[in-house]
Amino acid sequence: SSTTTTTTTSCNNNNKRKSSNPITNPNRFDGTTEEELSKRLLSDILQPNLDIVFVGINPSLYAVHKGHHYGGPGNHFWKLLHMSDLIPNAFTADNDFRMPQYGIGFTNIVQRPSKAGSDITKDEITAGAELLMQKIKMYRPKIVV
């Protein structure tokens, strides 16, 4: 039984890699290369005195491609935000700019997008944490998540 599980997991991982491989899926980012996306930035959505600011490690390539926070396929952020009753409707990432009206904002520790959070260096995290603290002091949210 454990051998079957391992084999199944291995197959799923291989399928996952293939589906995100730009060679086998050239239209993943509508023709934009990962290199081009890695140079884009995803704007913070911040204003003074928000109730909650969600802090990511850094934006995904998909997020910068779409221009919205937590917009990746399969990301349950927006559904869970609604289920928590923090927002009145089941919004999608396309509505991230509307969240300050509900007291919610977004930022990242590191602004540079990457394929995986593990691509971010300790120096980037250290520098980003200092900038994050400045943003928190400036915008003074009630809760930082």
Coordinates of N, CA, C and O in Angstrom, one line a residue:
S1 N 0.8 -1.2 0.0 CA 0.0 0.0 0.0 C 0.9 1.2 0.0 O 0.6 2.2 -0.7
S2 N 2.0 1.2 0.8 CA 2.8 2.4 0.8 C 3.6 2.6 -0.5 O 3.9 3.7 -0.9
T3 N 3.9 1.4 -1.1 CA 4.6 1.5 -2.4 C 3.6 2.2 -3.5 O 4.0 3.0 -4.2
T4 N 2.4 1.8 -3.4 CA 1.4 2.4 -4.4 C 1.3 3.9 -4.1 O 1.3 4.6 -5.1
T5 N 1.2 4.3 -2.9 CA 1.1 5.7 -2.6 C 2.3 6.5 -3.1 O 2.2 7.5 -3.7
T6 N 3.5 5.9 -2.9 CA 4.8 6.5 -3.4 C 4.8 6.7 -4.9 O 5.1 7.7 -5.4
T7 N 4.3 5.6 -5.6 CA 4.3 5.6 -7.0 C 3.3 6.7 -7.5 O 3.6 7.5 -8.4
T8 N 2.1 6.7 -6.9 CA 1.1 7.7 -7.2 C 1.6 9.1 -7.0 O 1.5 10.0 -7.9
T9 N 2.2 9.4 -5.9 CA 2.8 10.7 -5.6 C 3.8 11.1 -6.7 O 3.8 12.2 -7.2
S10 N 4.7 10.1 -7.0 CA 5.7 10.4 -8.0 C 5.1 10.7 -9.3 O 5.5 11.7 -10.0
C11 N 4.1 10.0 -9.7 CA 3.4 10.3 -11.0 C 2.8 11.7 -11.0 O 2.9 12.5 -11.9
N12 N 2.2 12.1 -9.8 CA 1.6 13.4 -9.7 C 2.6 14.5 -9.8 O 2.4 15.5 -10.5
N13 N 3.8 14.3 -9.2 CA 4.8 15.3 -9.2 C 5.4 15.4 -10.6 O 5.6 16.5 -11.1
N14 N 5.5 14.3 -11.4 CA 6.0 14.4 -12.7 C 5.0 15.2 -13.6 O 5.3 16.0 -14.4
N15 N 3.7 14.9 -13.4 CA 2.7 15.6 -14.2 C 2.7 17.1 -13.9 O 2.6 17.9 -14.7
K16 N 2.9 17.4 -12.6 CA 2.9 18.8 -12.2 C 4.1 19.5 -12.9 O 3.9 20.6 -13.4
R17 N 5.3 18.9 -12.9 CA 6.4 19.5 -13.5 C 6.2 19.7 -15.0 O 6.5 20.8 -15.5
K18 N 5.6 18.8 -15.6 CA 5.4 18.9 -17.1 C 4.4 20.0 -17.4 O 4.6 20.8 -18.3
S19 N 3.3 20.2 -16.6 CA 2.3 21.2 -16.9 C 2.9 22.6 -16.7 O 2.4 23.5 -17.3
S20 N 3.9 22.8 -15.8 CA 4.4 24.1 -15.5 C 5.7 24.4 -16.3 O 6.3 25.4 -16.3
N21 N 6.1 23.4 -17.1 CA 7.4 23.5 -17.9 C 7.1 24.4 -19.1 O 6.2 24.1 -19.9
P22 N 7.8 25.5 -19.2 CA 7.5 26.4 -20.3 C 7.7 25.8 -21.7 O 7.1 26.2 -22.7
I23 N 8.5 24.7 -21.8 CA 8.8 24.1 -23.0 C 7.5 23.3 -23.5 O 7.1 23.3 -24.6
T24 N 6.9 22.6 -22.5 CA 5.7 21.8 -22.9 C 4.4 22.6 -22.7 O 3.4 22.2 -23.2
N25 N 4.5 23.8 -22.1 CA 3.4 24.6 -22.0 C 3.8 26.1 -22.3 O 3.9 26.9 -21.5
P26 N 4.0 26.4 -23.6 CA 4.6 27.7 -24.0 C 3.6 28.8 -23.8 O 4.0 30.0 -23.7
N27 N 2.3 28.5 -23.6 CA 1.4 29.6 -23.4 C 1.0 29.9 -22.0 O 0.0 30.5 -21.7
R28 N 1.7 29.3 -21.1 CA 1.4 29.4 -19.6 C 1.3 30.9 -19.2 O 0.4 31.2 -18.5
F29 N 2.2 31.7 -19.8 CA 2.1 33.2 -19.5 C 1.8 34.0 -20.7 O 2.3 35.1 -20.9
D30 N 1.0 33.4 -21.6 CA 0.6 34.1 -22.8 C 1.7 34.6 -23.6 O 1.7 35.7 -24.2
G31 N 2.8 33.8 -23.7 CA 4.0 34.1 -24.5 C 5.0 34.9 -23.8 O 6.1 35.1 -24.4
T32 N 4.7 35.4 -22.6 CA 5.8 36.2 -21.9 C 6.7 35.2 -21.2 O 6.3 34.2 -20.7
T33 N 8.0 35.4 -21.3 CA 9.0 34.5 -20.7 C 9.1 34.7 -19.2 O 8.7 35.8 -18.7
E34 N 9.5 33.6 -18.5 CA 9.8 33.7 -17.1 C 10.8 34.8 -16.8 O 10.7 35.5 -15.8
E35 N 11.8 35.0 -17.6 CA 12.8 36.0 -17.4 C 12.1 37.4 -17.5 O 12.4 38.3 -16.6
E36 N 11.2 37.6 -18.4 CA 10.5 38.9 -18.5 C 9.7 39.2 -17.3 O 9.7 40.3 -16.7
L37 N 9.0 38.1 -16.9 CA 8.1 38.2 -15.7 C 8.9 38.5 -14.4 O 8.5 39.3 -13.5
S38 N 10.1 37.9 -14.3 CA 10.9 38.1 -13.1 C 11.4 39.5 -13.0 O 11.9 39.9 -11.9
K39 N 11.2 40.4 -14.0 CA 11.6 41.8 -13.9 C 10.5 42.7 -13.6 O 10.6 43.9 -13.4
R40 N 9.3 42.2 -13.6 CA 8.1 42.9 -13.2 C 7.9 43.0 -11.7 O 8.4 42.2 -11.0
L41 N 7.1 44.0 -11.3 CA 6.8 44.1 -9.9 C 5.2 44.1 -9.7 O 4.5 44.4 -10.6
L42 N 4.8 43.6 -8.6 CA 3.4 43.6 -8.2 C 3.2 44.6 -7.1 O 3.9 44.6 -6.1
S43 N 2.4 45.6 -7.4 CA 2.2 46.8 -6.5 C 1.6 46.3 -5.2 O 0.7 45.5 -5.2
D44 N 2.1 47.0 -4.1 CA 1.4 46.8 -2.8 C 0.0 47.4 -2.9 O -0.2 48.3 -3.7
I45 N -0.8 46.9 -2.1 CA -2.2 47.5 -1.9 C -2.2 47.9 -0.4 O -2.5 47.0 0.4
L46 N -1.8 49.1 -0.1 CA -1.7 49.6 1.2 C -2.3 51.0 1.4 O -2.3 51.8 0.4
Q47 N -2.9 51.2 2.5 CA -3.3 52.6 2.9 C -3.3 52.7 4.4 O -3.2 51.6 5.1
P48 N -3.3 53.8 5.0 CA -3.2 54.0 6.4 C -4.3 53.3 7.2 O -5.5 53.3 6.7
N49 N -4.0 52.7 8.3 CA -5.0 52.2 9.3 C -5.9 51.0 8.8 O -7.0 50.9 9.2
L50 N -5.4 50.2 8.0 CA -6.1 49.0 7.6 C -6.3 48.1 8.8 O -5.5 48.1 9.7
D51 N -7.3 47.2 8.7 CA -7.5 46.2 9.8 C -6.4 45.1 9.7 O -5.9 44.7 10.7
I52 N -6.2 44.6 8.4 CA -5.3 43.5 8.2 C -4.5 43.7 7.0 O -5.0 44.1 5.9
V53 N -3.2 43.4 7.1 CA -2.3 43.4 5.9 C -1.7 42.0 5.8 O -1.1 41.5 6.7
F54 N -2.0 41.4 4.6 CA -1.4 40.1 4.3 C 0.0 40.3 3.7 O 0.1 41.1 2.8
V55 N 1.0 39.6 4.2 CA 2.3 39.7 3.8 C 2.8 38.4 3.2 O 2.8 37.4 3.9
G56 N 3.1 38.4 1.9 CA 3.7 37.3 1.2 C 5.2 37.3 1.3 O 5.8 38.3 1.6
I57 N 5.8 36.2 1.0 CA 7.3 36.2 0.9 C 7.7 37.0 -0.3 O 8.5 37.9 -0.2
N58 N 7.2 36.6 -1.4 CA 7.4 37.3 -2.7 C 6.3 36.9 -3.7 O 5.7 35.9 -3.5
P59 N 6.1 37.7 -4.7 CA 5.1 37.4 -5.7 C 5.5 36.2 -6.5 O 6.7 36.1 -6.9
S60 N 4.5 35.4 -6.9 CA 4.8 34.3 -7.9 C 4.9 34.9 -9.3 O 4.4 36.1 -9.5
L61 N 5.5 34.2 -10.2 CA 5.5 34.6 -11.6 C 4.1 34.8 -12.1 O 3.8 35.7 -12.9
Y62 N 3.2 33.9 -11.7 CA 1.8 34.0 -12.1 C 1.1 35.2 -11.6 O 0.4 35.9 -12.4
A63 N 1.4 35.6 -10.4 CA 0.8 36.8 -9.8 C 1.2 38.1 -10.6 O 0.4 38.9 -10.9
V64 N 2.5 38.2 -10.9 CA 2.9 39.4 -11.7 C 2.4 39.3 -13.1 O 2.1 40.3 -13.7
H65 N 2.3 38.1 -13.7 CA 1.7 38.0 -15.0 C 0.3 38.5 -15.0 O -0.1 39.2 -15.9
K66 N -0.5 38.1 -14.0 CA -1.9 38.6 -13.9 C -2.1 40.0 -13.3 O -3.1 40.6 -13.5
G67 N -1.0 40.4 -12.5 CA -1.1 41.7 -11.9 C -2.0 41.8 -10.7 O -2.4 42.8 -10.3
H68 N -2.1 40.6 -10.0 CA -3.0 40.5 -8.8 C -2.4 39.6 -7.8 O -1.8 38.6 -8.1
H69 N -2.7 39.9 -6.5 CA -2.2 39.1 -5.4 C -3.0 37.8 -5.2 O -4.2 37.8 -5.4
Y70 N -2.3 36.7 -4.9 CA -2.9 35.4 -4.7 C -3.8 34.9 -5.8 O -4.9 34.4 -5.5
G71 N -3.4 35.1 -7.0 CA -4.3 34.8 -8.1 C -3.9 33.5 -8.8 O -4.5 33.2 -9.9
G72 N -3.0 32.7 -8.3 CA -2.6 31.5 -9.0 C -3.7 30.5 -9.1 O -4.5 30.4 -8.2
P73 N -3.7 29.7 -10.1 CA -4.7 28.6 -10.2 C -4.5 27.6 -9.1 O -3.4 27.3 -8.7
G74 N -5.6 27.3 -8.5 CA -5.6 26.4 -7.3 C -5.3 27.1 -6.0 O -5.3 26.5 -4.9
N75 N -5.1 28.4 -6.0 CA -4.9 29.1 -4.7 C -6.3 29.4 -4.1 O -7.1 30.0 -4.7
H76 N -6.4 28.9 -2.9 CA -7.7 29.0 -2.2 C -7.9 30.3 -1.3 O -8.8 30.4 -0.6
F77 N -6.9 31.2 -1.4 CA -6.9 32.4 -0.6 C -8.2 33.1 -0.6 O -8.8 33.4 0.4
W78 N -8.7 33.5 -1.8 CA -9.9 34.3 -1.9 C -11.2 33.6 -1.4 O -12.0 34.2 -0.7
K79 N -11.3 32.3 -1.7 CA -12.4 31.5 -1.1 C -12.4 31.5 0.4 O -13.4 31.7 1.0
L80 N -11.2 31.3 0.9 CA -11.1 31.2 2.4 C -11.3 32.6 3.0 O -11.8 32.7 4.1
L81 N -10.8 33.6 2.4 CA -11.1 35.0 2.9 C -12.6 35.2 3.0 O -13.0 35.8 4.0
H82 N -13.3 34.8 2.0 CA -14.8 34.9 2.1 C -15.4 34.0 3.1 O -16.2 34.5 3.9
M83 N -14.9 32.8 3.2 CA -15.5 31.9 4.2 C -15.2 32.3 5.6 O -15.9 32.0 6.6
S84 N -14.1 33.1 5.8 CA -13.8 33.7 7.1 C -14.7 34.9 7.5 O -14.6 35.4 8.6
D85 N -15.5 35.3 6.6 CA -16.4 36.5 6.8 C -15.6 37.8 6.9 O -16.1 38.8 7.3
L86 N -14.4 37.8 6.4 CA -13.7 39.1 6.3 C -14.1 39.9 5.1 O -13.9 41.1 5.1
I87 N -14.6 39.3 4.1 CA -15.2 40.0 3.0 C -16.6 39.4 2.7 O -16.9 38.3 3.0
P88 N -17.5 40.3 2.2 CA -18.9 39.9 2.1 C -19.2 39.0 0.9 O -20.3 38.3 0.9
N89 N -18.4 39.0 -0.1 CA -18.7 38.3 -1.4 C -17.5 37.4 -1.7 O -16.3 37.7 -1.2
A90 N -17.7 36.4 -2.5 CA -16.6 35.5 -3.0 C -15.9 36.2 -4.1 O -16.1 35.9 -5.3
F91 N -15.0 37.1 -3.8 CA -14.2 37.8 -4.8 C -13.1 36.9 -5.4 O -12.8 35.9 -4.8
T92 N -12.5 37.4 -6.4 CA -11.3 36.7 -7.0 C -10.1 37.7 -6.9 O -10.3 38.8 -6.5
A93 N -8.9 37.2 -7.3 CA -7.7 38.0 -7.3 C -7.9 39.3 -8.1 O -7.3 40.3 -7.8
D94 N -8.8 39.2 -9.1 CA -9.0 40.4 -10.0 C -9.6 41.6 -9.2 O -9.5 42.7 -9.6
N95 N -10.1 41.3 -8.0 CA -10.7 42.3 -7.2 C -9.8 42.8 -6.0 O -10.3 43.4 -5.1
D96 N -8.5 42.4 -6.1 CA -7.6 42.7 -4.9 C -7.6 44.2 -4.7 O -7.5 44.6 -3.5
F97 N -7.7 45.0 -5.7 CA -7.6 46.5 -5.5 C -8.8 47.0 -4.7 O -8.7 48.1 -4.2
R98 N -9.9 46.3 -4.6 CA -11.1 46.7 -3.8 C -11.0 46.4 -2.3 O -11.8 46.8 -1.6
M99 N -10.0 45.6 -1.9 CA -9.9 45.1 -0.6 C -9.7 46.2 0.5 O -10.2 46.1 1.6
P100 N -9.0 47.3 0.2 CA -9.0 48.4 1.3 C -10.3 48.8 1.8 O -10.5 49.2 2.9
Q101 N -11.4 48.8 0.9 CA -12.7 49.2 1.4 C -13.2 48.2 2.5 O -14.1 48.5 3.2
Y102 N -12.6 47.0 2.6 CA -12.9 46.0 3.6 C -11.9 46.0 4.7 O -11.8 45.1 5.5
G103 N -10.9 46.9 4.7 CA -9.9 47.0 5.7 C -8.7 46.1 5.4 O -8.0 45.8 6.4
I104 N -8.6 45.6 4.2 CA -7.5 44.6 3.9 C -6.5 45.1 2.9 O -6.9 45.8 1.9
G105 N -5.2 44.9 3.2 CA -4.2 45.2 2.2 C -3.2 44.1 2.0 O -3.3 43.1 2.6
F106 N -2.3 44.3 1.0 CA -1.3 43.3 0.6 C 0.0 43.9 0.4 O 0.2 45.0 -0.2
T107 N 1.1 43.2 0.8 CA 2.4 43.5 0.4 C 3.2 42.2 0.5 O 2.7 41.1 0.8
N108 N 4.5 42.3 0.1 CA 5.4 41.2 0.2 C 6.7 41.6 0.9 O 7.1 42.7 0.8
I109 N 7.4 40.6 1.5 CA 8.7 40.9 2.1 C 9.7 41.2 1.0 O 10.5 42.2 1.1
V110 N 9.7 40.5 -0.1 CA 10.6 40.7 -1.2 C 9.8 41.0 -2.4 O 8.8 40.3 -2.7
Q111 N 10.1 42.1 -3.1 CA 9.3 42.5 -4.3 C 9.6 41.7 -5.5 O 8.8 41.6 -6.4
R112 N 10.8 41.1 -5.6 CA 11.2 40.4 -6.8 C 10.4 39.1 -6.9 O 10.4 38.2 -6.1
P113 N 9.7 38.9 -8.1 CA 8.9 37.7 -8.3 C 9.9 36.5 -8.6 O 11.0 36.7 -9.1
S114 N 9.4 35.3 -8.3 CA 10.2 34.1 -8.6 C 9.3 32.9 -8.8 O 8.1 33.0 -8.5
K115 N 9.9 31.9 -9.4 CA 9.1 30.7 -9.6 C 8.8 30.0 -8.3 O 7.7 29.5 -8.1
A116 N 9.7 30.1 -7.3 CA 9.4 29.5 -6.0 C 10.0 30.4 -4.9 O 11.0 31.1 -5.2
G117 N 9.4 30.4 -3.7 CA 9.9 31.2 -2.6 C 11.3 30.8 -2.2 O 12.1 31.6 -1.7
S118 N 11.7 29.6 -2.5 CA 13.0 29.1 -2.2 C 14.1 29.8 -3.1 O 15.3 29.6 -2.8
D119 N 13.7 30.5 -4.1 CA 14.6 31.2 -5.0 C 15.1 32.5 -4.4 O 16.0 33.1 -4.8
I120 N 14.5 32.9 -3.3 CA 14.8 34.2 -2.6 C 15.9 33.9 -1.6 O 16.0 33.0 -0.9
T121 N 16.9 34.9 -1.7 CA 18.1 34.7 -0.8 C 17.8 35.3 0.6 O 16.9 36.1 0.8
K122 N 18.7 34.8 1.5 CA 18.6 35.4 2.9 C 18.8 36.9 2.9 O 18.2 37.6 3.7
D123 N 19.7 37.4 2.1 CA 20.0 38.8 2.0 C 18.7 39.6 1.6 O 18.4 40.6 2.1
E124 N 18.0 39.0 0.6 CA 16.8 39.6 0.1 C 15.8 39.7 1.2 O 15.1 40.7 1.4
I125 N 15.7 38.6 2.0 CA 14.7 38.5 3.1 C 15.1 39.6 4.2 O 14.2 40.3 4.6
T126 N 16.3 39.6 4.5 CA 16.8 40.6 5.5 C 16.5 42.0 5.1 O 15.9 42.8 5.8
A127 N 16.8 42.4 3.8 CA 16.6 43.7 3.3 C 15.1 44.0 3.2 O 14.6 45.1 3.6
G128 N 14.3 43.0 2.8 CA 12.9 43.1 2.6 C 12.2 43.3 4.0 O 11.2 44.0 4.1
A129 N 12.7 42.6 5.0 CA 12.1 42.7 6.3 C 12.3 44.1 6.9 O 11.3 44.6 7.5
E130 N 13.4 44.7 6.6 CA 13.6 46.1 7.0 C 12.6 47.1 6.3 O 12.0 47.9 7.0
L131 N 12.4 46.9 5.0 CA 11.4 47.7 4.3 C 10.0 47.4 4.8 O 9.2 48.3 4.9
L132 N 9.7 46.1 5.1 CA 8.4 45.8 5.6 C 8.1 46.5 6.9 O 7.0 47.0 7.1
M133 N 9.1 46.5 7.8 CA 8.9 47.2 9.1 C 8.6 48.7 8.9 O 7.8 49.3 9.6
Q134 N 9.3 49.3 7.9 CA 9.0 50.7 7.6 C 7.6 50.9 7.1 O 6.9 51.9 7.5
K135 N 7.1 50.0 6.2 CA 5.7 50.1 5.7 C 4.8 49.9 6.9 O 3.8 50.7 7.0
I136 N 5.0 49.0 7.8 CA 4.1 48.8 8.9 C 4.1 50.0 9.8 O 3.0 50.5 10.2
K137 N 5.2 50.6 10.1 CA 5.2 51.9 10.9 C 4.5 53.0 10.2 O 3.9 53.8 10.8
M138 N 4.7 53.1 8.9 CA 4.0 54.2 8.1 C 2.5 54.0 8.0 O 1.7 54.9 8.2
Y139 N 2.1 52.8 7.7 CA 0.6 52.5 7.4 C -0.2 52.1 8.6 O -1.4 52.2 8.6
R140 N 0.5 51.6 9.7 CA -0.1 51.3 11.0 C -1.3 50.4 10.9 O -2.4 50.7 11.4
P141 N -1.2 49.2 10.2 CA -2.4 48.3 10.2 C -2.6 47.7 11.6 O -1.6 47.7 12.4
K142 N -3.8 47.3 11.9 CA -4.1 46.7 13.2 C -3.4 45.3 13.3 O -2.9 45.0 14.4
I143 N -3.5 44.5 12.2 CA -2.9 43.2 12.2 C -2.1 43.0 11.0 O -2.5 43.4 9.9
V144 N -1.0 42.3 11.2 CA -0.1 41.9 10.0 C 0.0 40.4 10.0 O 0.3 39.8 11.0
V145 N -0.4 39.8 8.9 CA -0.5 38.4 8.7 C 0.5 37.9 7.7 O 0.6 38.4 6.6

